[in-house]
Amino acid sequence: MPNRFAQCLTGHTGVLGVIGDPIAHSLSPAMHNAALQALDKDYIYVPFAVSPLHVQEAVAGVKALGIKGINVTIPHKVAVIDYLDEVDPVAQLIGAVNTISNQAGRLIGYNTDGYGFLRSLQEEAGRDPEGQKVVLLGAGGAARAVGFQLALSKIQSLVVANRTESRALALAAEIHEQTGCPTVGSGLDSLDSHLSAADILINTTSLGMYPQITTVPPVEIEHLPPTALVCDIVYNPSETLLIQKAADSGRATLPGLGMLAYQGAAALELWLQVKAPIDVMKTALRMQLASQ
Ligand SMILES: NC(=O)c1ccc[n+]([C@@H]2O[C@H](COP(=O)([O-])OP(=O)(O)OC[C@H]3O[C@@H](n4cnc5c(N)ncnc54)[C@H](OP(=O)(O)O)[C@@H]3O)[C@@H](O)[C@H]2O)c1
């Protein structure tokens, strides 16, 4: 098979990429290379499989090789922090970095996951977070990013509900302490009492994710107000069972693909100071998902 890049890679081509373990199923190379092509930028975005044993060397390599920026995915989002020159305040609050920008040899860490959700909420669902009562399912890495970002966006209140209640209580206390946003934690069993007042419900657990596509978070959709928005950050499948059930009940819905596209767009904008072609990125994600 001929090398697809033989005609287009030169000594001037800049490098971007993503580190993770595993990395083979990452959708980011397809999304970012489509964006770079649409922008006519002489850059390539490369997947790097990095074992947890080599995170420090991988980050040093970004500097040594003059790589312009990288995304960081599971399981390295926390570990990379120790090896950066600077960490953005929001990423510090979240305690995880998903984007590193190489600014003239200084590596600066950001977290664009929560921002990606916020942009998707505003642009795709048309919802302003200000004044909203939010119920967040989950207390893992994605819940931290979404929870802190919303707490910084003038929501009225936040409930963090998780299978392991102690993690929900700990995250809720941290968000309240760090942002001042009224936040409580709960187990999934005692969630029902919070649903009738919720404006926005967000699933950040992995329930419903491929291959467990018939699983669904234990939420009585009918107990939400009819005007509530139901969001699921799981993007594979592109419509989870939770999203289908919410749509069947007549409630507005927001699937997770938009968050993925907007977190990538924010990273690209940090690296190259360009306006990211969000529609191109969404189309590339849909095509990549359909082909997997
Ligand atoms: N759209 C996007 O851009 C985007 C970005 C990031 C992540 N995501 C998606 O978000 C999901 C979570 O990612 P993460 O990084 O936060 O993972 P994580 O840190 O491993 O957290 C997983 C969360 O799911 C809960 N959970 C797992 N299995 C469960 C079950 N059987 N019943 C109830 N709760 C269960 C865990 O609860 P316990 O604490 O009780 O274990 C925890 O709260 C994944 O599907 C990921 O693909 C999407």
CSV table of C-alpha atoms and ligand atoms in Angstrom, one decimal:
chain,number,residue,atom,x,y,z
A,1,MET,CA,0.0,0.0,0.0
A,2,PRO,CA,1.5,3.4,-1.0
A,3,ASN,CA,2.3,5.8,1.9
A,4,ARG,CA,-0.6,8.2,2.0
A,5,PHE,CA,1.6,11.0,3.4
A,6,ALA,CA,4.4,10.7,0.8
A,7,GLN,CA,3.3,13.8,-1.1
A,8,CYS,CA,2.3,16.1,1.8
A,9,LEU,CA,4.8,15.7,4.6
A,10,THR,CA,7.9,17.9,4.4
A,11,GLY,CA,10.6,19.2,6.7
A,12,HIS,CA,8.2,22.1,7.5
A,13,THR,CA,5.3,20.0,8.7
A,14,GLY,CA,4.4,20.6,12.3
A,15,VAL,CA,3.4,17.7,14.6
A,16,LEU,CA,0.4,17.4,17.0
A,17,GLY,CA,-0.8,14.3,18.7
A,18,VAL,CA,-2.4,12.3,21.5
A,19,ILE,CA,-0.9,10.1,24.2
A,20,GLY,CA,-2.8,7.3,25.9
A,21,ASP,CA,-2.9,3.6,26.7
A,22,PRO,CA,-4.6,2.1,24.7
A,23,ILE,CA,-4.8,4.6,21.9
A,24,ALA,CA,-5.7,2.5,18.8
A,25,HIS,CA,-9.4,3.4,19.0
A,26,SER,CA,-9.0,7.1,19.6
A,27,LEU,CA,-11.2,9.2,17.4
A,28,SER,CA,-9.0,12.3,17.8
A,29,PRO,CA,-6.6,11.6,14.9
A,30,ALA,CA,-9.5,11.5,12.4
A,31,MET,CA,-11.1,14.6,13.9
A,32,HIS,CA,-8.0,16.7,14.1
A,33,ASN,CA,-6.5,15.7,10.7
A,34,ALA,CA,-9.8,16.5,9.0
A,35,ALA,CA,-9.7,19.9,10.8
A,36,LEU,CA,-6.1,20.6,9.8
A,37,GLN,CA,-6.9,19.7,6.2
A,38,ALA,CA,-9.9,22.0,6.1
A,39,LEU,CA,-7.8,24.8,7.6
A,40,ASP,CA,-5.0,24.1,5.0
A,41,LYS,CA,-2.5,23.9,7.9
A,42,ASP,CA,0.9,22.1,7.4
A,43,TYR,CA,0.5,19.9,10.5
A,44,ILE,CA,-0.1,16.3,11.2
A,45,TYR,CA,-1.8,14.8,14.3
A,46,VAL,CA,-0.4,11.5,15.4
A,47,PRO,CA,-1.5,8.8,17.9
A,48,PHE,CA,1.2,7.8,20.4
A,49,ALA,CA,0.7,4.7,22.6
A,50,VAL,CA,2.5,5.5,25.9
A,51,SER,CA,2.6,3.1,28.8
A,52,PRO,CA,2.2,4.5,32.3
A,53,LEU,CA,5.9,3.7,32.8
A,54,HIS,CA,7.0,6.3,30.2
A,55,VAL,CA,4.8,9.3,30.8
A,56,GLN,CA,7.7,11.5,32.0
A,57,GLU,CA,9.8,10.6,28.9
A,58,ALA,CA,6.8,11.2,26.6
A,59,VAL,CA,6.2,14.7,28.0
A,60,ALA,CA,10.0,15.4,27.8
A,61,GLY,CA,9.8,14.2,24.2
A,62,VAL,CA,7.1,16.8,23.3
A,63,LYS,CA,9.7,19.5,24.2
A,64,ALA,CA,12.7,17.7,22.7
A,65,LEU,CA,11.0,17.0,19.4
A,66,GLY,CA,9.3,20.4,19.1
A,67,ILE,CA,5.8,18.9,19.0
A,68,LYS,CA,3.4,21.9,19.0
A,69,GLY,CA,0.8,20.3,21.2
A,70,ILE,CA,-0.7,17.0,22.4
A,71,ASN,CA,-3.9,15.7,23.9
A,72,VAL,CA,-3.7,13.4,26.9
A,73,THR,CA,-6.2,10.6,27.4
A,74,ILE,CA,-6.8,7.7,29.8
A,75,PRO,CA,-4.8,6.9,31.9
A,76,HIS,CA,-2.4,9.8,31.8
A,77,LYS,CA,-4.5,12.9,32.5
A,78,VAL,CA,-3.4,13.2,36.1
A,79,ALA,CA,0.2,11.8,35.8
A,80,VAL,CA,1.3,14.4,33.2
A,81,ILE,CA,0.7,17.3,35.6
A,82,ASP,CA,4.0,16.6,37.4
A,83,TYR,CA,6.0,17.2,34.3
A,84,LEU,CA,4.5,20.4,33.0
A,85,ASP,CA,5.9,24.0,33.4
A,86,GLU,CA,2.5,25.5,34.1
A,87,VAL,CA,-1.0,24.3,34.6
A,88,ASP,CA,-4.1,26.5,33.8
A,89,PRO,CA,-6.2,27.3,36.9
A,90,VAL,CA,-9.3,25.4,35.6
A,91,ALA,CA,-7.2,22.3,35.0
A,92,GLN,CA,-5.7,22.7,38.4
A,93,LEU,CA,-9.2,22.7,40.0
A,94,ILE,CA,-10.2,19.6,37.9
A,95,GLY,CA,-6.9,18.0,38.8
A,96,ALA,CA,-6.4,16.6,35.3
A,97,VAL,CA,-4.9,17.8,32.0
A,98,ASN,CA,-6.2,16.7,28.6
A,99,THR,CA,-4.3,19.2,26.4
A,100,ILE,CA,-0.7,20.3,26.5
A,101,SER,CA,0.4,23.4,24.5
A,102,ASN,CA,4.1,23.8,23.7
A,103,GLN,CA,4.6,27.6,23.9
A,104,ALA,CA,8.2,28.3,22.8
A,105,GLY,CA,9.5,25.4,24.8
A,106,ARG,CA,7.2,25.9,27.9
A,107,LEU,CA,4.6,23.1,28.3
A,108,ILE,CA,1.3,24.4,29.6
A,109,GLY,CA,-1.5,22.1,30.6
A,110,TYR,CA,-5.2,22.7,30.1
A,111,ASN,CA,-8.4,20.8,30.5
A,112,THR,CA,-10.8,21.4,27.7
A,113,ASP,CA,-13.3,18.6,28.6
A,114,GLY,CA,-15.6,20.7,30.8
A,115,TYR,CA,-15.3,23.6,28.4
A,116,GLY,CA,-16.3,21.2,25.6
A,117,PHE,CA,-19.4,20.2,27.4
A,118,LEU,CA,-20.3,23.9,28.2
A,119,ARG,CA,-19.9,24.9,24.5
A,120,SER,CA,-22.0,21.9,23.4
A,121,LEU,CA,-24.7,22.8,26.0
A,122,GLN,CA,-24.8,26.4,24.8
A,123,GLU,CA,-24.4,25.9,21.1
A,124,GLU,CA,-26.2,22.6,20.5
A,125,ALA,CA,-28.8,22.6,23.2
A,126,GLY,CA,-29.2,26.4,23.3
A,127,ARG,CA,-29.0,26.4,27.1
A,128,ASP,CA,-27.4,29.0,29.3
A,129,PRO,CA,-26.0,27.3,32.4
A,130,GLU,CA,-26.7,30.4,34.6
A,131,GLY,CA,-29.4,29.8,37.2
A,132,GLN,CA,-29.9,26.1,36.2
A,133,LYS,CA,-30.3,23.3,38.7
A,134,VAL,CA,-28.1,20.5,37.6
A,135,VAL,CA,-27.9,16.8,38.5
A,136,LEU,CA,-24.7,15.1,37.5
A,137,LEU,CA,-24.5,11.3,37.4
A,138,GLY,CA,-20.9,10.0,38.2
A,139,ALA,CA,-17.9,11.1,40.1
A,140,GLY,CA,-15.0,10.0,37.9
A,141,GLY,CA,-12.7,12.1,35.7
A,142,ALA,CA,-15.3,13.4,33.3
A,143,ALA,CA,-17.6,14.3,36.2
A,144,ARG,CA,-14.9,16.4,37.7
A,145,ALA,CA,-14.3,18.3,34.5
A,146,VAL,CA,-18.0,18.9,33.8
A,147,GLY,CA,-18.9,19.5,37.5
A,148,PHE,CA,-16.2,22.1,38.1
A,149,GLN,CA,-16.8,23.9,34.7
A,150,LEU,CA,-20.6,24.2,35.4
A,151,ALA,CA,-20.0,25.3,39.0
A,152,LEU,CA,-17.8,28.1,37.6
A,153,SER,CA,-20.6,29.0,35.1
A,154,LYS,CA,-23.1,30.4,37.6
A,155,ILE,CA,-25.4,27.4,37.8
A,156,GLN,CA,-27.9,27.7,40.8
A,157,SER,CA,-27.1,24.3,42.3
A,158,LEU,CA,-25.4,21.0,41.7
A,159,VAL,CA,-26.2,17.4,42.8
A,160,VAL,CA,-23.4,14.9,42.3
A,161,ALA,CA,-24.8,11.3,42.4
A,162,ASN,CA,-22.6,8.2,42.1
A,163,ARG,CA,-22.8,4.5,42.6
A,164,THR,CA,-20.0,4.8,45.2
A,165,GLU,CA,-21.6,7.4,47.4
A,166,SER,CA,-18.4,8.3,49.2
A,167,ARG,CA,-16.9,9.5,45.9
A,168,ALA,CA,-20.0,11.7,45.2
A,169,LEU,CA,-19.8,13.2,48.7
A,170,ALA,CA,-16.0,13.9,48.3
A,171,LEU,CA,-16.4,15.5,44.9
A,172,ALA,CA,-19.4,17.6,45.9
A,173,ALA,CA,-17.6,18.9,49.0
A,174,GLU,CA,-14.6,19.8,46.9
A,175,ILE,CA,-16.6,21.6,44.2
A,176,HIS,CA,-18.5,23.5,46.9
A,177,GLU,CA,-15.3,24.5,48.8
A,178,GLN,CA,-13.4,25.5,45.6
A,179,THR,CA,-16.1,27.4,43.7
A,180,GLY,CA,-18.8,28.3,46.3
A,181,CYS,CA,-21.5,26.7,44.1
A,182,PRO,CA,-24.2,25.0,46.3
A,183,THR,CA,-23.4,21.3,45.8
A,184,VAL,CA,-24.5,18.1,47.5
A,185,GLY,CA,-23.5,14.5,47.0
A,186,SER,CA,-25.7,11.5,46.9
A,187,GLY,CA,-25.8,7.8,46.1
A,188,LEU,CA,-27.7,6.7,43.0
A,189,ASP,CA,-30.4,5.1,45.3
A,190,SER,CA,-31.4,8.4,46.9
A,191,LEU,CA,-31.3,10.4,43.7
A,192,ASP,CA,-35.0,10.4,43.1
A,193,SER,CA,-35.7,13.3,45.5
A,194,HIS,CA,-33.5,15.6,43.5
A,195,LEU,CA,-35.0,14.9,40.1
A,196,SER,CA,-38.3,16.8,40.3
A,197,ALA,CA,-36.5,20.1,40.6
A,198,ALA,CA,-33.7,19.5,38.0
A,199,ASP,CA,-33.3,21.6,34.9
A,200,ILE,CA,-30.5,19.6,33.5
A,201,LEU,CA,-29.5,15.9,34.0
A,202,ILE,CA,-26.1,14.8,32.8
A,203,ASN,CA,-24.8,11.2,32.7
A,204,THR,CA,-21.0,11.2,33.1
A,205,THR,CA,-20.9,7.5,34.1
A,206,SER,CA,-19.8,4.9,31.5
A,207,LEU,CA,-23.2,3.2,31.7
A,208,GLY,CA,-24.6,2.8,28.2
A,209,MET,CA,-21.2,2.9,26.5
A,210,TYR,CA,-20.2,0.4,23.8
A,211,PRO,CA,-20.3,-2.6,24.1
A,212,GLN,CA,-22.7,-2.4,27.1
A,213,ILE,CA,-25.2,-0.4,25.0
A,214,THR,CA,-28.3,-1.9,26.7
A,215,THR,CA,-27.3,-0.5,30.1
A,216,VAL,CA,-28.8,2.7,31.3
A,217,PRO,CA,-28.3,4.8,34.5
A,218,PRO,CA,-31.0,4.1,37.2
A,219,VAL,CA,-33.0,7.3,36.7
A,220,GLU,CA,-36.7,7.6,36.4
A,221,ILE,CA,-36.9,10.0,33.5
A,222,GLU,CA,-40.6,10.6,34.2
A,223,HIS,CA,-39.7,12.2,37.6
A,224,LEU,CA,-37.8,15.0,35.8
A,225,PRO,CA,-39.8,18.1,34.8
A,226,PRO,CA,-41.0,17.9,31.2
A,227,THR,CA,-38.8,20.9,30.4
A,228,ALA,CA,-35.6,19.2,31.7
A,229,LEU,CA,-32.7,18.6,29.3
A,230,VAL,CA,-31.2,15.2,29.4
A,231,CYS,CA,-27.5,15.0,28.5
A,232,ASP,CA,-25.2,12.0,28.0
A,233,ILE,CA,-21.5,12.5,27.5
A,234,VAL,CA,-21.1,8.9,26.3
A,235,TYR,CA,-20.5,9.3,22.5
A,236,ASN,CA,-20.3,5.6,21.5
A,237,PRO,CA,-23.1,4.8,20.6
A,238,SER,CA,-23.9,8.3,19.3
A,239,GLU,CA,-27.4,7.9,20.8
A,240,THR,CA,-27.3,6.0,24.1
A,241,LEU,CA,-30.4,4.2,25.5
A,242,LEU,CA,-30.7,7.1,28.1
A,243,ILE,CA,-30.9,9.6,25.3
A,244,GLN,CA,-33.4,7.4,23.4
A,245,LYS,CA,-35.6,7.1,26.5
A,246,ALA,CA,-35.5,10.8,27.3
A,247,ALA,CA,-36.4,11.6,23.7
A,248,ASP,CA,-39.3,9.1,23.7
A,249,SER,CA,-40.6,10.9,26.9
A,250,GLY,CA,-40.6,14.2,24.9
A,251,ARG,CA,-37.7,15.8,26.8
A,252,ALA,CA,-34.9,17.7,25.1
A,253,THR,CA,-31.6,15.7,24.7
A,254,LEU,CA,-27.9,16.4,24.2
A,255,PRO,CA,-25.7,13.4,23.1
A,256,GLY,CA,-22.0,13.3,23.9
A,257,LEU,CA,-20.4,13.8,20.4
A,258,GLY,CA,-20.7,17.5,20.6
A,259,MET,CA,-18.6,17.6,23.8
A,260,LEU,CA,-16.0,15.5,22.1
A,261,ALA,CA,-15.9,17.8,19.1
A,262,TYR,CA,-15.8,21.1,21.2
A,263,GLN,CA,-13.0,19.8,23.5
A,264,GLY,CA,-11.0,19.0,20.4
A,265,ALA,CA,-11.8,22.4,18.9
A,266,ALA,CA,-10.7,24.2,22.0
A,267,ALA,CA,-7.4,22.3,22.0
A,268,LEU,CA,-6.8,23.1,18.3
A,269,GLU,CA,-7.5,26.8,19.0
A,270,LEU,CA,-5.0,26.8,21.9
A,271,TRP,CA,-2.3,25.2,19.8
A,272,LEU,CA,-2.7,27.1,16.5
A,273,GLN,CA,-4.7,30.3,17.4
A,274,VAL,CA,-7.2,29.5,14.7
A,275,LYS,CA,-11.0,29.2,14.7
A,276,ALA,CA,-11.6,25.4,14.6
A,277,PRO,CA,-13.9,24.1,11.9
A,278,ILE,CA,-16.4,22.5,14.3
A,279,ASP,CA,-18.7,21.1,11.6
A,280,VAL,CA,-15.8,19.4,9.8
A,281,MET,CA,-14.7,17.9,13.2
A,282,LYS,CA,-18.2,16.6,14.0
A,283,THR,CA,-18.6,15.0,10.5
A,284,ALA,CA,-15.2,13.3,10.9
A,285,LEU,CA,-16.2,11.9,14.3
A,286,ARG,CA,-19.5,10.6,12.9
A,287,MET,CA,-17.7,8.9,10.0
A,288,GLN,CA,-15.0,7.4,12.2
A,289,LEU,CA,-17.7,6.1,14.7
A,290,ALA,CA,-19.7,4.6,11.8
A,291,SER,CA,-16.6,2.8,10.5
A,292,GLN,CA,-15.6,1.2,13.8
B,1,LIG,N1,-18.0,13.2,25.3
B,1,LIG,C1,-16.8,13.4,25.7
B,1,LIG,O1,-16.0,14.2,25.2
B,1,LIG,C2,-16.3,12.5,26.8
B,1,LIG,C3,-15.1,13.0,27.5
B,1,LIG,C4,-14.7,12.2,28.6
B,1,LIG,C5,-15.3,11.0,28.9
B,1,LIG,N2,-16.4,10.6,28.2
B,1,LIG,C6,-17.2,9.4,28.6
B,1,LIG,O2,-17.6,9.5,29.9
B,1,LIG,C7,-17.6,8.2,30.5
B,1,LIG,C8,-16.9,8.3,31.9
B,1,LIG,O3,-15.5,8.6,31.7
B,1,LIG,P1,-14.5,8.9,32.9
B,1,LIG,O4,-13.2,9.2,32.3
B,1,LIG,O5,-15.2,9.8,33.9
B,1,LIG,O6,-14.4,7.4,33.6
B,1,LIG,P2,-14.1,7.1,35.1
B,1,LIG,O7,-13.2,8.1,35.7
B,1,LIG,O8,-13.6,5.7,35.1
B,1,LIG,O9,-15.5,7.2,35.9
B,1,LIG,C9,-16.5,6.2,35.7
B,1,LIG,C10,-17.8,6.6,36.4
B,1,LIG,O10,-18.8,5.7,36.0
B,1,LIG,C11,-19.4,5.1,37.1
B,1,LIG,N3,-19.8,3.7,36.8
B,1,LIG,C12,-19.0,2.8,36.1
B,1,LIG,N4,-19.7,1.6,36.0
B,1,LIG,C13,-20.9,1.8,36.7
B,1,LIG,C14,-22.0,1.0,36.9
B,1,LIG,N5,-22.0,-0.3,36.5
B,1,LIG,N6,-23.0,1.5,37.6
B,1,LIG,C15,-23.0,2.8,38.1
B,1,LIG,N7,-22.0,3.6,37.9
B,1,LIG,C16,-20.9,3.1,37.2
B,1,LIG,C17,-18.3,5.1,38.2
B,1,LIG,O11,-18.8,5.0,39.4
B,1,LIG,P3,-18.0,4.5,40.7
B,1,LIG,O12,-17.3,5.7,41.2
B,1,LIG,O13,-19.0,3.9,41.6
B,1,LIG,O14,-17.0,3.4,40.2
B,1,LIG,C18,-17.7,6.5,37.9
B,1,LIG,O15,-18.5,7.5,38.5
B,1,LIG,C19,-17.0,7.3,29.5
B,1,LIG,O16,-18.0,6.6,28.9
B,1,LIG,C20,-16.3,8.2,28.6
B,1,LIG,O17,-16.2,7.7,27.2
B,1,LIG,C21,-16.9,11.4,27.2
